[in-house]
Short mmCIF file of C-alpha atoms in Angstrom, two decimals:
data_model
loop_
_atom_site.label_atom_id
_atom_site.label_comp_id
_atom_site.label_asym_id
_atom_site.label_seq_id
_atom_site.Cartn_x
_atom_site.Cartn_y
_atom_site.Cartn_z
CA UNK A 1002 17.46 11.85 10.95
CA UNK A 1003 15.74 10.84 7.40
CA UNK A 1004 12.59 8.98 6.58
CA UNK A 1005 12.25 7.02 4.12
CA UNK A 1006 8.50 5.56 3.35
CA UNK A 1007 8.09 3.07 0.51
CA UNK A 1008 5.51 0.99 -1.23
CA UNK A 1009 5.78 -2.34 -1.32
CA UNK A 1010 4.83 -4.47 -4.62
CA UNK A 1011 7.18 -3.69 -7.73
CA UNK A 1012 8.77 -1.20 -5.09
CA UNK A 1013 10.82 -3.40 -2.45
CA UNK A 1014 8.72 -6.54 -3.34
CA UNK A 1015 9.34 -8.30 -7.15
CA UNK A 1016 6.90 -11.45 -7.96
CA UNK A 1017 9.61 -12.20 -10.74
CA UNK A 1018 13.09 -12.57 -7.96
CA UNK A 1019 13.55 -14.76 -6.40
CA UNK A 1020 12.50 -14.70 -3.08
CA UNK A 1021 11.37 -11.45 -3.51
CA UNK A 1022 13.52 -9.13 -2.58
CA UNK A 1023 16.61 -7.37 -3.77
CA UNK A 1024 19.82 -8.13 -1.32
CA UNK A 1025 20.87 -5.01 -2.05
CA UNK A 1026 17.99 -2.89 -1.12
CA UNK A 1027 17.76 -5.12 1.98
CA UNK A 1028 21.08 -4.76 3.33
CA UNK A 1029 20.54 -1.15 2.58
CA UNK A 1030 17.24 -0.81 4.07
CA UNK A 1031 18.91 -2.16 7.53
CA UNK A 1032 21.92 -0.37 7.11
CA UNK A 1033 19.84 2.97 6.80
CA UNK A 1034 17.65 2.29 10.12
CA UNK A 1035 21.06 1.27 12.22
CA UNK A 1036 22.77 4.93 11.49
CA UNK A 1037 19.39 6.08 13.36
CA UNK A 1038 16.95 6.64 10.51
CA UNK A 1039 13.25 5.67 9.68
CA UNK A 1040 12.21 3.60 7.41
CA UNK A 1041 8.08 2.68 6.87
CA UNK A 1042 6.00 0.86 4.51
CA UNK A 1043 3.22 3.13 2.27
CA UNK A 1044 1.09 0.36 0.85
CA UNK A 1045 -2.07 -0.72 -0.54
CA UNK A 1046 -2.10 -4.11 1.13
CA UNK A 1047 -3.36 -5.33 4.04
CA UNK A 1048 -1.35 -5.19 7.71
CA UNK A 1049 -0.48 -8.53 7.14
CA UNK A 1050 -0.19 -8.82 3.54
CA UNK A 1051 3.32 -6.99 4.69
CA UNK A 1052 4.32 -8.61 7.98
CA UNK A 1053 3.91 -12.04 6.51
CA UNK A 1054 6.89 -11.79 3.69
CA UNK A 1055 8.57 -8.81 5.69
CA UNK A 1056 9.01 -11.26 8.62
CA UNK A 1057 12.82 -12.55 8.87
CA UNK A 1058 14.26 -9.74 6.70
CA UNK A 1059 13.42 -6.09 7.96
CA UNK A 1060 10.93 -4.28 10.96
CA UNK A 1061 9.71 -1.31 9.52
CA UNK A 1062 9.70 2.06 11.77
CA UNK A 1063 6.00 2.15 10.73
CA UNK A 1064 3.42 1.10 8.57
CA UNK A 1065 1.06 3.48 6.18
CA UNK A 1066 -1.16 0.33 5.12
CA UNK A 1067 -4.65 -0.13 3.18
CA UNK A 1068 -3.71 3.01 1.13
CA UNK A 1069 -3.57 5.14 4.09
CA UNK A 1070 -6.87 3.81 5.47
CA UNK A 1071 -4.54 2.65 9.15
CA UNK A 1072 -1.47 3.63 10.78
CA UNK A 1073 0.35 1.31 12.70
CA UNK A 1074 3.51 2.24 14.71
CA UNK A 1075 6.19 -0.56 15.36
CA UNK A 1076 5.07 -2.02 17.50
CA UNK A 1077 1.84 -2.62 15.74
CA UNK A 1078 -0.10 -0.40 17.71
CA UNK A 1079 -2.61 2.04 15.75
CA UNK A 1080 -1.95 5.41 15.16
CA UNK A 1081 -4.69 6.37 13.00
CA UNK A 1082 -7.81 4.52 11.44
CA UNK A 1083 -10.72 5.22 8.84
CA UNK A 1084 -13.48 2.20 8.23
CA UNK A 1085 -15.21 1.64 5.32
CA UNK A 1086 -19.13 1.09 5.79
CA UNK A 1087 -19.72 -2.13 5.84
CA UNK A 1088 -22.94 -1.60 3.66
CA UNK A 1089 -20.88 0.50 0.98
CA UNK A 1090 -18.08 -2.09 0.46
CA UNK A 1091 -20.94 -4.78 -0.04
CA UNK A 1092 -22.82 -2.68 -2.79
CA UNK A 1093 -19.24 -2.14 -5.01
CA UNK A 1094 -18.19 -5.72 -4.97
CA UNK A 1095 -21.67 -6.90 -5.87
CA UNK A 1096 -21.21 -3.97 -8.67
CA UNK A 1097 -18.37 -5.98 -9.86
CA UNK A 1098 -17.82 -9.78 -8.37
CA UNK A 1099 -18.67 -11.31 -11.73
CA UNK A 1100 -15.34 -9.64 -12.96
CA UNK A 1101 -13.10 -9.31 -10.03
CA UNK A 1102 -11.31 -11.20 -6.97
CA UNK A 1103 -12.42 -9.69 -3.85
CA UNK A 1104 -9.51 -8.23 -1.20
CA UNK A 1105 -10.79 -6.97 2.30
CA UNK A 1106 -8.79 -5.51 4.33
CA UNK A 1107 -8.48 -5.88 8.03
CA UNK A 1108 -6.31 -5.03 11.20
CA UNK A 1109 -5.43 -9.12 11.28
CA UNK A 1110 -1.97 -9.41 12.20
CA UNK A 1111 -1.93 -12.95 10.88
CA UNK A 1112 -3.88 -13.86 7.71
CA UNK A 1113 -5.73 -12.08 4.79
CA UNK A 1114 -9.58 -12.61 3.20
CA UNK A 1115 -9.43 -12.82 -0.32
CA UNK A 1116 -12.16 -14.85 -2.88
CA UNK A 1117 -10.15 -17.48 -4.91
CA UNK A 1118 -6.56 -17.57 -3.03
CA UNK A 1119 -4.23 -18.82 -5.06
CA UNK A 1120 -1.62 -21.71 -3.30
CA UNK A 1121 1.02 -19.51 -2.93
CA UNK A 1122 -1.10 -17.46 -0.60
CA UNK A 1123 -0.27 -19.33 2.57
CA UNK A 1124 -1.48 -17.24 4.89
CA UNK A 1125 -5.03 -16.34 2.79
CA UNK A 1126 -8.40 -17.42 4.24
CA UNK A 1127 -10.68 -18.21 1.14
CA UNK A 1128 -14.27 -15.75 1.93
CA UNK A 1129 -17.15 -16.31 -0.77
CA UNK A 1130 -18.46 -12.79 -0.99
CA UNK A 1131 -17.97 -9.50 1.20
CA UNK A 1132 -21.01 -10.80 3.26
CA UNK A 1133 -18.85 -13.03 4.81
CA UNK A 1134 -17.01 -9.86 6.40
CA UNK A 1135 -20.14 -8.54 8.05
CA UNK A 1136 -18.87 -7.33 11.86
CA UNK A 1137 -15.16 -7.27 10.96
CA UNK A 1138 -13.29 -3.84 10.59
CA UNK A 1139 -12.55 -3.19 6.70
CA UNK A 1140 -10.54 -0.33 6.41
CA UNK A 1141 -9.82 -0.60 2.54
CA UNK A 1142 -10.56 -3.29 -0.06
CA UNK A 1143 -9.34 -3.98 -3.62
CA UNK A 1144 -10.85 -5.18 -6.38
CA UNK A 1145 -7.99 -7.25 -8.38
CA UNK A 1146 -7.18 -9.54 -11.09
CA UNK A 1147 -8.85 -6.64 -13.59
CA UNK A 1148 -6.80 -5.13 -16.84
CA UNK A 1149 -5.54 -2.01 -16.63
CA UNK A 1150 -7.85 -0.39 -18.71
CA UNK A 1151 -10.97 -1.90 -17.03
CA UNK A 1152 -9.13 -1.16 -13.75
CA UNK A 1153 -9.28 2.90 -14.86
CA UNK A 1154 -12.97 2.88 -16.07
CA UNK A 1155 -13.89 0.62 -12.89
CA UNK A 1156 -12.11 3.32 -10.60
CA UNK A 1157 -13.50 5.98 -12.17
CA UNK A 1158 -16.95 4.55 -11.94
CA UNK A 1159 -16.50 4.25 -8.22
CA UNK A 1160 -15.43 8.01 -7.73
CA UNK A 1161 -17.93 9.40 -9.76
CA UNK A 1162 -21.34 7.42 -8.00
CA UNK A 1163 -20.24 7.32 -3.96
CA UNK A 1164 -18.85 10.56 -2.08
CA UNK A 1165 -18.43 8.28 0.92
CA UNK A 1166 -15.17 6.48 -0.58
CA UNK A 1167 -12.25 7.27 -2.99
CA UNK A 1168 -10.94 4.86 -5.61
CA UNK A 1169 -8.00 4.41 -6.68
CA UNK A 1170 -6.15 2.72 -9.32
CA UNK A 1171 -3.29 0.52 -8.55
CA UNK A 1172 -2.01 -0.70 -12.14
CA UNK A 1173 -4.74 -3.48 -12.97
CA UNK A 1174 -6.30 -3.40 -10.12
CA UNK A 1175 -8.60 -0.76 -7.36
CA UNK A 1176 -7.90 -0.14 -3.85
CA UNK A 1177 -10.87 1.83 -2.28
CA UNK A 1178 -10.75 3.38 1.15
CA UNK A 1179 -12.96 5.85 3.35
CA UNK A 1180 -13.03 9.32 1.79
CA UNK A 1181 -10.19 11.35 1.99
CA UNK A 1182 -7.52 8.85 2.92
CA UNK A 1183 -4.95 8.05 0.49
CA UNK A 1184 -1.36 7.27 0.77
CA UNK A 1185 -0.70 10.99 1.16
CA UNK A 1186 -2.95 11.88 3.81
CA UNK A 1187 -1.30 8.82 5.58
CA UNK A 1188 2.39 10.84 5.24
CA UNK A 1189 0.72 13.89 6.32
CA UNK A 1190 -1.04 12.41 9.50
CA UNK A 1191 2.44 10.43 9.90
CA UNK A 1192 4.44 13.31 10.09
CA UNK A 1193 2.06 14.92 12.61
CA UNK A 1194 2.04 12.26 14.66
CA UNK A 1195 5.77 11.03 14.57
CA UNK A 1196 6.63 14.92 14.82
CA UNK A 1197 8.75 14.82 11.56
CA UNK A 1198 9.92 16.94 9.86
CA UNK A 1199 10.85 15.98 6.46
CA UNK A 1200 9.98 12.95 4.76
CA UNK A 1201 10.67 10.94 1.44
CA UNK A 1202 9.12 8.39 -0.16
CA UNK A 1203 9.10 5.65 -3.37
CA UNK A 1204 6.92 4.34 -5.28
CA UNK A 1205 6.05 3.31 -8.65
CA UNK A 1206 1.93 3.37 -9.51
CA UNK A 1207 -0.94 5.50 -9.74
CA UNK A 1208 -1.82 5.29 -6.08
CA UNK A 1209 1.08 6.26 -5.04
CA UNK A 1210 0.69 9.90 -6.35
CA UNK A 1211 -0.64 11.22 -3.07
CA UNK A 1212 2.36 10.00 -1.45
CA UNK A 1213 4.44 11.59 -4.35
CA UNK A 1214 2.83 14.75 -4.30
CA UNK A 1215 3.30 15.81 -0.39
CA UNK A 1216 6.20 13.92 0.46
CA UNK A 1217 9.48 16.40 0.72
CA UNK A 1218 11.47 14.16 -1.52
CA UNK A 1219 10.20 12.04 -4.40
CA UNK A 1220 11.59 9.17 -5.62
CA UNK A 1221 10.41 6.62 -8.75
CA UNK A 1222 11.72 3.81 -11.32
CA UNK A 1223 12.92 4.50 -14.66
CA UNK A 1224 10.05 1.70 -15.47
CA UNK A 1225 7.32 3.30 -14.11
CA UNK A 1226 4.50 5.05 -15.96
CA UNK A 1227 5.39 8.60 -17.46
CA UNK A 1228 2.71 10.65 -15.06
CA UNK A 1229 5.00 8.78 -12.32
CA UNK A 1230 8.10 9.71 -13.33
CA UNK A 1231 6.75 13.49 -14.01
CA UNK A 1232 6.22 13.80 -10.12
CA UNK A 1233 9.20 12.47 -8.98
CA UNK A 1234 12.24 14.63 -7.87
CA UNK A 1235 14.42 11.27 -8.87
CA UNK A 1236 14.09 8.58 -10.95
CA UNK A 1237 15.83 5.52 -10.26
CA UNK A 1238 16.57 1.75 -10.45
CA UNK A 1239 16.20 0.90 -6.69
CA UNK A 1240 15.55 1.46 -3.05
CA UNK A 1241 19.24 1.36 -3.06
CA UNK A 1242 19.58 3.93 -5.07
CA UNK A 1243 17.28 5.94 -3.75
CA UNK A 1244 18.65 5.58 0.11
CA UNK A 1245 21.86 6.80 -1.70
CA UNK A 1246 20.72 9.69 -2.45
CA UNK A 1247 18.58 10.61 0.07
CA UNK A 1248 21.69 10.31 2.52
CA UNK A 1249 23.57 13.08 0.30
CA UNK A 1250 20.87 15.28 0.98
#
């Protein structure tokens, strides 16, 4: 049996296709779980930030979500969970809510909080400030709608004042969850508690090093950033691709 666990945006999800997905990697993806394989989502978004565009195409095996912050099996039932304090979160985005859109994340199976949704955000419920999460579960939240280089100085601002939470750059935007999750802790504590053996994975930004670094294969886009492509075992132009491969091994 091979796993396969794979980010999400500018991974299997393009803003610029239409409808967002490649056929090809889809029919792939399914083709890959009916000869008996796995294949999971490793993302920085929230649960349903995935189900919600996922639904109607494929079921992932499981979900590494929040950048490792939850575990969800498929039947949406948690595996593993880290919360952010709720005090914490609130001190960072009042840091930095002059600057940023706010994006907490939550077990919700059916909508995401987010400051300023935009109208193609159908299933977003418009919060004012992180106060408006007080008593909810956050188990990661992003800062977005930052530059890239403001995104890097931001994150490293984050990592450098609180030992409570990691930061983490996601191209122009941070995801920050609970310290010492990350995408790769969330394929390690997969693996334990799936009981596999060997797993792959795909992705193509900064916060998906972890994942790069402890999965058993590595795979990345010929567009990606160099320290990306450096990590990666293969680089190449699709899921597609990269299921190819991985069913050579």
């Amino acid at each position: 049996m091979k796993v396969l666990a794979s980010d999400f945006d500018n991974t299997l999800f393009f803003r610029n296709v239409e409808g967002g997905f490649k056929e090809e990697d889809i029919q792939s993806i399914l083709q890959f779980q009916r000869e008996g394989n796995l294949f999971g989502m490793c993302s920085g978004r929230p649960f349903a930030g995935l189900l919600q565009p996922l639904d109607g195409r494929i079921k992932p095996d499981f979900f590494i979500v929040s950048t490792g912050g939850l575990i969800i099996d498929k039947d949406y039932q948690i595996l593993y969970g880290k919360k952010v304090p709720f005090e914490i979160a609130n001190e960072i985005y009042e840091t930095y809510k002059d600057e940023i859109e706010l994006l907490p994340q939550t077990l919700s199976l059916d909508h995401v909080y987010i400051t300023h949704p935009t109208s193609d955000e159908r299933h977003a419920i418009e919060i004012s400030s992180m106060k408006d999460m007080e008593g909810i579960d956050i188990y990661s939240f992003s800062l977005i709608q930052s530059t890239v280089e403001r995104a890097e100085q931001i994150t490293k601002e984050i990592n450098e004042k609180y030992e409570i939470v990691d930061a983490y750059q996601n191209v122009d935007s941070i995801d920050i969850v609970y310290k010492g999750c990350s995408k790769g802790v969330g394929i390690l504590k997969l693996k334990e508690l799936l009981h596999i053996e060997n797993i792959a994975g795909i992705g193509d930004s900064y916060n998906d090093l972890p994942m790069l670094d402890v999965v058993d294969t590595s795979f990345t886009f010929y567009t990606s950033p160099d320290v990306i492509k450096e990590k990666a075992n293969y680089v190449v132009s699709s899921i597609k691709e990269a299921i190819d491969i991985l069913k050579e091994e």
